[in-house]
C-alpha positions as a printed Julia matrix, in Angstrom:
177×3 Matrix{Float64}:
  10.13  -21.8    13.65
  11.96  -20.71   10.44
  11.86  -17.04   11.79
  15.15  -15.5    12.51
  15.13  -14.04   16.2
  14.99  -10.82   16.67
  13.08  -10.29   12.81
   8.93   -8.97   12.88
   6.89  -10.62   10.39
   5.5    -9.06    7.53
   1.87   -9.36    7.41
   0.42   -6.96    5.0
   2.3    -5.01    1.6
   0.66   -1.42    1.78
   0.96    0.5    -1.46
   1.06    4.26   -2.65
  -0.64    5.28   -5.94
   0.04    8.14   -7.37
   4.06    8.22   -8.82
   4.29    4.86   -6.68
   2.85    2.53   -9.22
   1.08    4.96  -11.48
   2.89    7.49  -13.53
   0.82   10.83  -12.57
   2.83   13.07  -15.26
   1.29   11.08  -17.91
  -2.06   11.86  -19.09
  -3.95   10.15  -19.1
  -2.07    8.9   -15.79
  -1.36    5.08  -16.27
   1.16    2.43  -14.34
   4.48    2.51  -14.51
   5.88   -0.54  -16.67
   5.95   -3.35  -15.09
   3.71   -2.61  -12.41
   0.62   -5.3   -13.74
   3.39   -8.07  -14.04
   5.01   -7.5   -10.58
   1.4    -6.9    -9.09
   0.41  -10.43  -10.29
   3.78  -12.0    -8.78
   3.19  -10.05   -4.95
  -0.94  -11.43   -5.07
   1.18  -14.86   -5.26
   3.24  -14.35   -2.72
   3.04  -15.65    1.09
   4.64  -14.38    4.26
   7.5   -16.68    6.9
   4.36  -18.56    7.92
   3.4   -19.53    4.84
  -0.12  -17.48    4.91
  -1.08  -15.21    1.92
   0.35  -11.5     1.59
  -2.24   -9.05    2.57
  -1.41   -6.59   -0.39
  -3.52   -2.74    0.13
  -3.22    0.57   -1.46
  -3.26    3.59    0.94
  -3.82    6.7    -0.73
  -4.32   10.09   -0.19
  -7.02   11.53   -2.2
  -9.08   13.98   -1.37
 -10.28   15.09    2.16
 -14.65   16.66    2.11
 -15.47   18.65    4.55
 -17.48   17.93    6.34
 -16.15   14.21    6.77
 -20.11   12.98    6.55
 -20.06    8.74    5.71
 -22.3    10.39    2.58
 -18.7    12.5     1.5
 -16.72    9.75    2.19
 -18.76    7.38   -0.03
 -18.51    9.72   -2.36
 -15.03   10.5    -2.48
 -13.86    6.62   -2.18
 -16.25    6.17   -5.22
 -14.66    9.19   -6.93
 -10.89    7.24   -6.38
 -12.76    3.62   -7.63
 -13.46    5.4   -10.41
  -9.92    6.81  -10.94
  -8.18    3.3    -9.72
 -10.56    1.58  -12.65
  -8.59    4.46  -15.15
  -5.36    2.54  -14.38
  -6.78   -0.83  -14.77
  -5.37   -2.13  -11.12
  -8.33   -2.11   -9.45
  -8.71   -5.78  -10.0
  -5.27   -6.27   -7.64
  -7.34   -4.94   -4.44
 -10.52   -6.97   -4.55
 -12.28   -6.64   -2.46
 -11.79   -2.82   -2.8
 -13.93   -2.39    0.89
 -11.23   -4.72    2.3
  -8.07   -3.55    0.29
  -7.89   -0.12   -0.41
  -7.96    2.83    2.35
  -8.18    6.52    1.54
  -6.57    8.97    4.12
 -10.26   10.3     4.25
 -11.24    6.98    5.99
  -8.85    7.89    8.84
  -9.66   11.93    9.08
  -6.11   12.51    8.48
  -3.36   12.45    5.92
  -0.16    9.95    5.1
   2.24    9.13    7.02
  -0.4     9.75   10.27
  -0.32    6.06   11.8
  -4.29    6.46   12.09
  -4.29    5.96    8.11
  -2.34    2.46    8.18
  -3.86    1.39   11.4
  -6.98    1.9     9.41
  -5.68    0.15    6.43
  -5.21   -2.99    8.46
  -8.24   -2.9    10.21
 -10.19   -2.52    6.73
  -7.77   -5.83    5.41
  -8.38   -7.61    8.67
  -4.81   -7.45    9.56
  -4.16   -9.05   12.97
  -0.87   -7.32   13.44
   0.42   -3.86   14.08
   2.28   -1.44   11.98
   6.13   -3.48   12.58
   3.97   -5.7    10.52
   3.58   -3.85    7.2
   5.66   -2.83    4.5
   5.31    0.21    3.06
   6.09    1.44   -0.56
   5.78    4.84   -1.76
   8.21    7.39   -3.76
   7.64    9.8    -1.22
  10.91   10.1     0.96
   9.05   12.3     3.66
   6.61    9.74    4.21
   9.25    6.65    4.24
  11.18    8.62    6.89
   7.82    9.13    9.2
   6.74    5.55    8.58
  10.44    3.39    9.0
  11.77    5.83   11.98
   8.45    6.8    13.61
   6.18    4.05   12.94
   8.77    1.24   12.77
   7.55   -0.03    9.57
   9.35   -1.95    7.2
   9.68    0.49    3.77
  11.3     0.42    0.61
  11.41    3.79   -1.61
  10.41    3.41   -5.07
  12.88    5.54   -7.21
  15.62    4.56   -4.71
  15.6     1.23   -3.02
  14.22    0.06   -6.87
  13.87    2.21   -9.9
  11.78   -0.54  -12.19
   8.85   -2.56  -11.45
  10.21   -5.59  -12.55
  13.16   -5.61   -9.73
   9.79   -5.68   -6.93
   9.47   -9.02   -6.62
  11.74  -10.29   -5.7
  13.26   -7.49   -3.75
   9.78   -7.81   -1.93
   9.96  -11.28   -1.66
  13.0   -11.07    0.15
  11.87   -7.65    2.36
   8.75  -10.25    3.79
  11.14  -13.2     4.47
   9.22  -14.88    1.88
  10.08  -18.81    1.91
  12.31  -18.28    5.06
């Protein structure tokens, strides 16, 4: 009830880093304005059936080889270490749970492995048709919303500031429908 037919729920928000909600041609790199504020709204928000948004980062980072757990480790605690730079780390807790690094998967964004893994991590019980995506990276959005039949939006197209996310979100998840 309260769904529209023919509509997929939106389970889980995943989120791109780098020129997504950080500014990488700054240096030090930091978030783009707004970004803290609309963060705090989304960890608020719940989906059509009134459960909590499952809100991730998926990132590409960096990819050892060999892909030993001991490399892994060390490259997720490499990006924790980065993500604590930007002071959003505290948006993903619990950072096991909420944030997935292509390197978890073995391969790179938009490969469906590395959001498949991102809901298994966030204990997801849904499929990709039940994510959102956001990421500036047109490439990727093409893969993910004609490929992978995700839900996207395109930061720097669909919305160009941070405080517009929201509710532009709000309304992507069906949000109060």
């Amino acid at each position: 009830m309260g769904r529209r037919r023919g509509t997929t729920m939106i389970k889980a928000l995943l989120l791109d880093l780098g020129d997504t909600l950080i500014d990488t041609h700054k240096t030090p790199p930091a978030p783009f304005p707004g970004v803290e504020d609309a963060l705090g709204v989304l960890k608020t928000l719940e989906t059509a059936d009134h459960k909590p948004l499952v809100m991730c980062l998926v990132s590409d980072f960096t990819m050892p080889e060999p892909r030993t757990p001991e490399a892994i480790a060390a490259a997720f605690a490499d990006y924790l270490r980065e993500l604590d730079k930007t002071h959003l780390r505290r948006f993903f807790e619990p950072v096991d749970e909420r944030v997935t690094l292509s390197t978890h998967a073995g391969q790179r964004k938009p490969a469906a492995i590395v959001f498949k893994m991102a809901l298994e991590r966030a204990k997801v019980h849904g499929t990709l048709r039940n994510t959102l995506f956001i990421t500036e990276n047109a490439e990727h959005i093409r893969v993910c919303r004609d490929e992978l039949h995700m839900k996207t939006l395109q930061f720097g197209v669909d919305f160009t500031a941070w405080s517009e996310a929201p509710k532009l979100i709000s309304q992507a998840i069906g949000a109060g429908a």
